[in-house]
Short mmCIF file of C-alpha atoms in Angstrom, two decimals:
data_model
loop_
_atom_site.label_atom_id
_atom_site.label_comp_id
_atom_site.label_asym_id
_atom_site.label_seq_id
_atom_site.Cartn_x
_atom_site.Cartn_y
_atom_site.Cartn_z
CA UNK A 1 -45.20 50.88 79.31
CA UNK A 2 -47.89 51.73 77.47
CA UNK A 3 -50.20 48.36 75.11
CA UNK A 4 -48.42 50.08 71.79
CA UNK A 5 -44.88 49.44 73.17
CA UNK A 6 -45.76 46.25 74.44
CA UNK A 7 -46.90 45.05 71.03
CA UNK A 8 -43.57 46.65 69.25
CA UNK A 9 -41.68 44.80 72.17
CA UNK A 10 -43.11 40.92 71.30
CA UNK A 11 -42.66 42.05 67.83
CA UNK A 12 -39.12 42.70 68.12
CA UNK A 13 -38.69 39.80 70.60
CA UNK A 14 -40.37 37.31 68.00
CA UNK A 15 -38.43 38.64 65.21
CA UNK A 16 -35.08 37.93 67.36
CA UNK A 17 -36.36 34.34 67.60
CA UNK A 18 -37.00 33.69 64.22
CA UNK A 19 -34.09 34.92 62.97
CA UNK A 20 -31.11 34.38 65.14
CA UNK A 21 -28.88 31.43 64.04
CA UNK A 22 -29.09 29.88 67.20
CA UNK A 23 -33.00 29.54 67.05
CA UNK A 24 -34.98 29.95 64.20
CA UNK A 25 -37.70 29.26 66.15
CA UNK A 26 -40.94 29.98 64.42
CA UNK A 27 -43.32 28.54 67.07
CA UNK A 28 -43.09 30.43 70.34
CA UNK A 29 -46.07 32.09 71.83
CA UNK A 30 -44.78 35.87 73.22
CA UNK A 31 -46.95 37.63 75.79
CA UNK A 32 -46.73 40.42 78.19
CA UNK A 33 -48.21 39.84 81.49
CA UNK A 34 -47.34 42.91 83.94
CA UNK A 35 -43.33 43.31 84.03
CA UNK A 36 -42.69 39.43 82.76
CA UNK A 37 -42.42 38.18 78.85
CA UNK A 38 -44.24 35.11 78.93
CA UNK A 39 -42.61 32.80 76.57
CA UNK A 40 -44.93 29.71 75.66
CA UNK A 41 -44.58 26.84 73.04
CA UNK A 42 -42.58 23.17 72.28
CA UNK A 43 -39.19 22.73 71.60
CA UNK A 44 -37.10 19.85 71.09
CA UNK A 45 -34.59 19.19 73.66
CA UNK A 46 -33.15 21.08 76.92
CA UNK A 47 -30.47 22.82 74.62
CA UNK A 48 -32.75 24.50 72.68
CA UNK A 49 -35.30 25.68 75.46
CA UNK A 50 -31.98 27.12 76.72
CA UNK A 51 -31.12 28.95 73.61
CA UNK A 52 -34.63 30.53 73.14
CA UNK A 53 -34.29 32.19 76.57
CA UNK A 54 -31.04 33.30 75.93
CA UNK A 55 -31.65 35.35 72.94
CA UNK A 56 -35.03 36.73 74.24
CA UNK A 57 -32.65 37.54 77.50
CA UNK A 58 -30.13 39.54 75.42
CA UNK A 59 -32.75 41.83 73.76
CA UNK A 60 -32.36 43.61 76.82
CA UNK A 61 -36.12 44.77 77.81
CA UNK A 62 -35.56 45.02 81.49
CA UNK A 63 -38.36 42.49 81.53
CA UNK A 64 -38.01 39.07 83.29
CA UNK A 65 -38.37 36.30 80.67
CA UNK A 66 -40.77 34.07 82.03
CA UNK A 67 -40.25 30.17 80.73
CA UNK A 68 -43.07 28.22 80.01
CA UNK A 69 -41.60 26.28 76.84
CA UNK A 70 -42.03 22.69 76.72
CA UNK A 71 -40.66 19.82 75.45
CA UNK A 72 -41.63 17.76 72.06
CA UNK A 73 -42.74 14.32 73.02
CA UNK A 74 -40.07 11.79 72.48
CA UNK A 75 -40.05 10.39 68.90
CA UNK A 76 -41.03 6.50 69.92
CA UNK A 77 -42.97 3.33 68.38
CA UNK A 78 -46.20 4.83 67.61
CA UNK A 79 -48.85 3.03 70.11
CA UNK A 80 -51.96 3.93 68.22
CA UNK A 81 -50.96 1.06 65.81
CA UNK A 82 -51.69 1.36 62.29
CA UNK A 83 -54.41 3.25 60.16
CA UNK A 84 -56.02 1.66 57.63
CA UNK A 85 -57.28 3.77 54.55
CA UNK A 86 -59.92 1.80 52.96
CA UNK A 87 -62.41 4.73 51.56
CA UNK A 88 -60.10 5.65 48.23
CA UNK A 89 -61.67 6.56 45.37
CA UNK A 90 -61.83 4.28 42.24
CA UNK A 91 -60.39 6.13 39.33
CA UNK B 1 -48.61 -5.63 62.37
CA UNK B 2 -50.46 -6.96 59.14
CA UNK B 3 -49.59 -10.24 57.99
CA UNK B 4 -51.64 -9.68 54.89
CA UNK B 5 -50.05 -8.99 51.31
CA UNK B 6 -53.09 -7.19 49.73
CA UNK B 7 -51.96 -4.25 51.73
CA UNK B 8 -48.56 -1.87 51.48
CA UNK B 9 -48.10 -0.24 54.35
CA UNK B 10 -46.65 3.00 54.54
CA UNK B 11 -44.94 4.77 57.33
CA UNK B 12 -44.71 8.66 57.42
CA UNK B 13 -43.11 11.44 59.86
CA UNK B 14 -42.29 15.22 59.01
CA UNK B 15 -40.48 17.70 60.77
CA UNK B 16 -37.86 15.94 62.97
CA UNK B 17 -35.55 19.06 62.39
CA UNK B 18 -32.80 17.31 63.30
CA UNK B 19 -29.14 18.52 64.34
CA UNK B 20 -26.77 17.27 67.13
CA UNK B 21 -28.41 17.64 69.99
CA UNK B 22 -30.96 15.04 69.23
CA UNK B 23 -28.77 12.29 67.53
CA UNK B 24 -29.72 8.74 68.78
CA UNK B 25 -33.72 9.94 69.14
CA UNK B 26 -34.14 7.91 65.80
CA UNK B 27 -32.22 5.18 65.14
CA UNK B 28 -33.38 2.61 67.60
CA UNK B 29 -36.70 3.19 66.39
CA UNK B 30 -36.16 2.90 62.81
CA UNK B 31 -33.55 0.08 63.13
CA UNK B 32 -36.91 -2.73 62.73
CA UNK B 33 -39.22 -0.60 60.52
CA UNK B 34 -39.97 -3.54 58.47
CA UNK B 35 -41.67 -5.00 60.98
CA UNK B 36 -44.34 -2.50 60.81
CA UNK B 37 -43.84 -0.98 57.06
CA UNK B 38 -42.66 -1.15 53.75
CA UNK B 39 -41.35 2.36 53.29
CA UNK B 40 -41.18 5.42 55.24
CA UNK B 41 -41.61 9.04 53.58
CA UNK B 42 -40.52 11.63 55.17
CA UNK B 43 -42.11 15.16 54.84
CA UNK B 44 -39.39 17.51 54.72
CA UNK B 45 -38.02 19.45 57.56
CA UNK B 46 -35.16 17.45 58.37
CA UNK B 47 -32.67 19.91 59.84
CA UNK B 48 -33.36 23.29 62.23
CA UNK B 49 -31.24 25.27 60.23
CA UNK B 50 -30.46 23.97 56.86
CA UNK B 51 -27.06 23.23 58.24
CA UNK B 52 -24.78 20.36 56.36
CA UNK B 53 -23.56 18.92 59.73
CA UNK B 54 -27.51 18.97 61.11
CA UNK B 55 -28.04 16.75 57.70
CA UNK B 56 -25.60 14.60 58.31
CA UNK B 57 -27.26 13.71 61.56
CA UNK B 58 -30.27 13.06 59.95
CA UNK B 59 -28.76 10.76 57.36
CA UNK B 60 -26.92 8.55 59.97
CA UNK B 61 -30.05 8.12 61.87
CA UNK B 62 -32.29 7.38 59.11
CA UNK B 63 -29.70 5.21 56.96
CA UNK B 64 -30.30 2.38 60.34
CA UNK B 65 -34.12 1.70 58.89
CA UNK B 66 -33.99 -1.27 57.19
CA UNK B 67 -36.80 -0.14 54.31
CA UNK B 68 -36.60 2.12 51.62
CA UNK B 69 -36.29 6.14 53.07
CA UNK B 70 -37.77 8.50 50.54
CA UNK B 71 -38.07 12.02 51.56
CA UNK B 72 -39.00 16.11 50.49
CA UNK B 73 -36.67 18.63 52.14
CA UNK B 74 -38.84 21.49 54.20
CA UNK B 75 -38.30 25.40 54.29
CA UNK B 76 -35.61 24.95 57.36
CA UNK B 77 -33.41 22.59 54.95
CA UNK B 78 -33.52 25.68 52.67
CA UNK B 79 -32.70 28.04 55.13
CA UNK B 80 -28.53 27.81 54.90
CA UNK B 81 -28.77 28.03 50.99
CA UNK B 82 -26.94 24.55 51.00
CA UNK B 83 -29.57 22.42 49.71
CA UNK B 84 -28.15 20.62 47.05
CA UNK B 85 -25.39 19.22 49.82
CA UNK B 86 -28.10 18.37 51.91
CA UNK B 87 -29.58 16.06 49.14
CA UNK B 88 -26.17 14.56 47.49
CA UNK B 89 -25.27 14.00 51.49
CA UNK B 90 -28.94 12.37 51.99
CA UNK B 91 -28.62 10.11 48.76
CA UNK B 92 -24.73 9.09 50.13
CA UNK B 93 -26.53 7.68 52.56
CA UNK B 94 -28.81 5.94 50.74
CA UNK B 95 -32.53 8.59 51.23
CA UNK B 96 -33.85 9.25 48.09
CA UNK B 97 -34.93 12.76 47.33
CA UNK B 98 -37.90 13.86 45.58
CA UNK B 99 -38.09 17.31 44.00
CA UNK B 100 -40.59 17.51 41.23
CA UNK B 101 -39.89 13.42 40.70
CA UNK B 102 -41.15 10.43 41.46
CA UNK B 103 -39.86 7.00 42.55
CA UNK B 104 -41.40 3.34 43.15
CA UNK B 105 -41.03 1.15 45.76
CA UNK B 106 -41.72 -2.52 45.40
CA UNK B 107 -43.33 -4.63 48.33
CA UNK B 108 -44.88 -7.90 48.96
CA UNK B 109 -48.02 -6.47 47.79
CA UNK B 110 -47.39 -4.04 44.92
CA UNK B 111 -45.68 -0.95 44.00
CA UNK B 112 -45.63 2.15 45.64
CA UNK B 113 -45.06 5.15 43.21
CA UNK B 114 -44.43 8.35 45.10
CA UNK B 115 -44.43 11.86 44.04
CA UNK B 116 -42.33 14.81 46.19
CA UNK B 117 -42.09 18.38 46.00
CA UNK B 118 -41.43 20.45 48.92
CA UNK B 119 -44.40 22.88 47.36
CA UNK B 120 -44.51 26.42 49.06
CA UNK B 121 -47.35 28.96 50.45
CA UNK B 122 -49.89 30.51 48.20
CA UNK B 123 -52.98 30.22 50.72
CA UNK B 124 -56.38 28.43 49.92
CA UNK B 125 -59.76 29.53 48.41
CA UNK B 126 -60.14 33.17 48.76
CA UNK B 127 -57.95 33.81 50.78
CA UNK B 128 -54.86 33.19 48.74
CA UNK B 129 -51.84 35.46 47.07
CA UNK B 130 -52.37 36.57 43.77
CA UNK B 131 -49.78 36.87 41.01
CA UNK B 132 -50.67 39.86 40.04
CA UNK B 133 -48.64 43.82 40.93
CA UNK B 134 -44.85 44.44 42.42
CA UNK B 135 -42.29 41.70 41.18
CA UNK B 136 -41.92 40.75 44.81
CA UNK B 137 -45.05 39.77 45.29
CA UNK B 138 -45.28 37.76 41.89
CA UNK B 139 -41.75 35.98 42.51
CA UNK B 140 -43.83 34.94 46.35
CA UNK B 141 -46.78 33.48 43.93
CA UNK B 142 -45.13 32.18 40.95
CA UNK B 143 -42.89 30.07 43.43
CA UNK B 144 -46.41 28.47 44.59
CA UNK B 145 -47.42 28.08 41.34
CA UNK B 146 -44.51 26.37 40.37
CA UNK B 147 -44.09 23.61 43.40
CA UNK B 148 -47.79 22.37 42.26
CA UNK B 149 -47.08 22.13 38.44
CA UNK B 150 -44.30 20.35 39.68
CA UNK B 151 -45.74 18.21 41.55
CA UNK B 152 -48.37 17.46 38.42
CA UNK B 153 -45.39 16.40 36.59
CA UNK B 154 -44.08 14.38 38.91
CA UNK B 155 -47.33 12.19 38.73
CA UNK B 156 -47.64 12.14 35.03
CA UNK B 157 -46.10 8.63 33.94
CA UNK B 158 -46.04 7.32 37.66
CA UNK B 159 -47.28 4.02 37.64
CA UNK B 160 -48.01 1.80 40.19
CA UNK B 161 -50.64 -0.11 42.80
CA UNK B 162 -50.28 2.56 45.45
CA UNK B 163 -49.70 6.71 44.11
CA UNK B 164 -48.68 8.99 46.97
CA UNK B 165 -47.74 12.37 47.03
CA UNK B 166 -44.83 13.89 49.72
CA UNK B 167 -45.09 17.35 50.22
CA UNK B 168 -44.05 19.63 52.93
CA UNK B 169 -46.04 22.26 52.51
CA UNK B 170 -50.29 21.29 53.33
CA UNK B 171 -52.53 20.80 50.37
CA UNK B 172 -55.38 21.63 52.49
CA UNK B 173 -56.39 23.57 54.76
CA UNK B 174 -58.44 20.95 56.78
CA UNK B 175 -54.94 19.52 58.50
CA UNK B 176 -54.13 22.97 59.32
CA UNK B 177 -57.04 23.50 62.07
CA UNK B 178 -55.48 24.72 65.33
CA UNK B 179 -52.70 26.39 63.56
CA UNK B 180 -53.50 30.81 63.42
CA UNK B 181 -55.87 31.18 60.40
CA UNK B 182 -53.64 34.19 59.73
CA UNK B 183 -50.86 32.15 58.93
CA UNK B 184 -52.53 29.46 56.96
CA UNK B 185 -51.37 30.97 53.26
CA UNK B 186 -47.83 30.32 54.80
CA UNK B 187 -48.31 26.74 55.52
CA UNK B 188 -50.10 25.38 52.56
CA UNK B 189 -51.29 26.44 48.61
CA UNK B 190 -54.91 25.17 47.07
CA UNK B 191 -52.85 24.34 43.79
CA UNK B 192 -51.03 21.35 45.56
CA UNK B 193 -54.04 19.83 45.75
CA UNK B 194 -55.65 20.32 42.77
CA UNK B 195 -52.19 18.52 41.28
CA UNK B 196 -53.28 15.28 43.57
CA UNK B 197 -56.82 15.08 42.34
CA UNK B 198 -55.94 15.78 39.12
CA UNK B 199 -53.41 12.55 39.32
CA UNK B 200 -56.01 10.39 41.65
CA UNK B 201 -53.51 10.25 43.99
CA UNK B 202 -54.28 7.40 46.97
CA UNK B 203 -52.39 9.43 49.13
CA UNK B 204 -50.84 13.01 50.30
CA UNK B 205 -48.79 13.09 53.10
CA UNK B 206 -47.36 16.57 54.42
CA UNK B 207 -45.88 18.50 57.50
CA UNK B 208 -44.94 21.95 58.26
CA UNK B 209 -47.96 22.87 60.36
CA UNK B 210 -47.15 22.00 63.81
CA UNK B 211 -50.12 22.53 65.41
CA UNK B 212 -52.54 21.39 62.90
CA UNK B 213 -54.31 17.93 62.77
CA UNK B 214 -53.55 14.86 61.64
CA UNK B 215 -56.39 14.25 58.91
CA UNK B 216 -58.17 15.46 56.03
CA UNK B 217 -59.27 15.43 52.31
CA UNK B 218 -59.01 16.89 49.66
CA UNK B 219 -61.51 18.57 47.53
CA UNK B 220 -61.89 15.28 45.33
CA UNK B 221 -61.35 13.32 48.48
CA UNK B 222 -58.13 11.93 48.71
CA UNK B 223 -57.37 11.28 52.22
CA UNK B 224 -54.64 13.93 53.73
CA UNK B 225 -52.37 13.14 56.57
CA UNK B 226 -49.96 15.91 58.29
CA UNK B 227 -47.35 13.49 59.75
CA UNK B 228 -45.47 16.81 61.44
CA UNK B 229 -43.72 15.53 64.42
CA UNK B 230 -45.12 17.58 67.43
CA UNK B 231 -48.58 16.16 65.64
CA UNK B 232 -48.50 12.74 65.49
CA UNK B 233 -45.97 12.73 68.42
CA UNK B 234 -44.72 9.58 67.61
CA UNK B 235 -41.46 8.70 65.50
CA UNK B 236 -43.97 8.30 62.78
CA UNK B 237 -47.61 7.25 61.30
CA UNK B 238 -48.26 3.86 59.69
CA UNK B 239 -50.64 3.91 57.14
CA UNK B 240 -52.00 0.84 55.16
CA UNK B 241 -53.42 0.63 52.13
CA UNK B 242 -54.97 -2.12 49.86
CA UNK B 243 -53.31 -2.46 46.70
CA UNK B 244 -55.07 -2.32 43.31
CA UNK B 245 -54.33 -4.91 40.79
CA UNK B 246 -56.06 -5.52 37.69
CA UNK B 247 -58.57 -8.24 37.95
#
């Protein structure tokens, strides 16, 4: 496969994620590394990691899809505590 | 947690694109907000897909806090075309939603005026769209144009201790470091900010960029915060600030 093809391929693969009902994911990283799709970024839960490799799957390349997504930190208490913004300006 | 009343405290998340498979990620954690705030803004984003059942989700998670929920709705809660439901189901459920208006909330130390738009791209400082050739291009401008003169008007006649604006889109570009510069006239527009200096806003919380930073400032130096999700990784920010009353 030659670098051009390569870049039409994440092209085409990227545009499948952001528009396919079942993703709309905007935030993958696509590469190509030898005969794999490296697919790299967060997503929010195990259903949706599974989705994202199951649309770049039916594209049909003939590449593996490799899966390197992972998952969005779990939305608890924040433990940095509170921030206090003391430098306003006076109007 | 402050004990002092000189101080509203403010608590902020963005991007929590809910839908099903994530129901029950918020509730316990918002069920005792008031322990740690007196409001909690929420910078748009609220569904993956803009769906009405997605919304719903969010609304029955978010109804459980036990302050005031104000939020904008993001580019993803657009997405279906069913944007209107998603507010009227929000507001059922007791979230108020800002569009080009503003609301106060009264604490134990003062008001809280906030003003919401979801705002759009345009880009920043040279490196921005112009409205200027096809009517494409000037219907992708005069969009951005529009969410910041809405947001102007949403601060004219807001009064109160504390002004904050909600946006989803950035105001800055500062908060969008470690996003692809390429991409930064999709995730913010200059003219949002020059609406929250011109108002002396206190405040500007946003999301949208998930791999920017938390902080910045504007030009005039109001103090920025991107409260997206997968950046604060958190359920949300608290942010205090000292009231002004007239002495």
């Amino acid at each position: 496969m030659s670098s051009n093809s390569g870049i039409h391929l994440i092209n085409q693969l990227e545009r499948a994620l952001a528009g396919d009902e079942r993703t709309h994911e905007l935030g993958i990283r696509l590469r190509l590394a030898g005969d794999r799709v490296i697919a790299d970024g967060e997503v929010a839960s195990e259903a949706r990691r599974r989705q994202v490799i199951q649309v770049l799957e039916e594209q049909e390349t003939g590449l593996a899809i490799s899966d390197q997504l992972t998952l969005s930190a779990e939305p608890v208490v924040p433990t940095q505590g509170t921030e206090v913004i003391s430098d306003r300006r006076e109007p | 947690m402050s004990e002092r009343k000189d101080t509203v405290r403010i608590a902020a998340v963005g991007d929590v694109h809910l839908a099903e498979d994530l129901r029950g990620r918020y509730a316990p954690v918002l069920r005792r907000l008031s322990r740690e705030a007196d409001l909690l803004l929420v910078a748009g984003d609220l569904t993956q897909h803009g769906h009405l059942d997605e919304a719903r989700v969010f609304a029955e998670e978010f109804a459980v806090a036990d302050v005031p929920v104000i939020a904008v709705l993001g580019n993803h809660d657009h997405h279906s075309g069913q944007q209107d439901e998603i507010r009227a189901l929000l507001e059922e459920h007791g979230t108020t939603v800002l569009e080009g208006e503003s609301t106060v909330v009264e604490t134990p130390a003062g008001t809280v005026g906030v003003a919401g738009v979801k705002g759009f791209c345009l880009g920043f400082s040279g490196r921005c769209a112009a409205n200027f050739g096809e009517a494409e291009m000037k219907a992708f401008t005069g969009h951005g144009i529009a969410s910041a003169e809405s947001l102007g008007k949403a601060f004219a006649g807001l009064e109160a201790d504390v002004r904050v604006a909600l946006s989803h889109f950035s105001p800055i570009e500062e908060t969008l470091n470690g996003e692809p510069h390429e991409i930064w006239a999709f995730l913010g527009n200059y003219l949002l900010a020059e609406a929250i200096d011109e108002a002396g806003a206190d405040l500007a919380i946003h999301g949208h960029a998930h791999a920017g930073q938390e902080k910045g400032l504007t030009p005039d130096g109001v103090p920025v915060r991107n409260v997206a999700q997968p950046v604060i990784r958190a359920a949300y920010r608290v942010y205090e600030l000292p009231t002004r009353r007239p002495s």
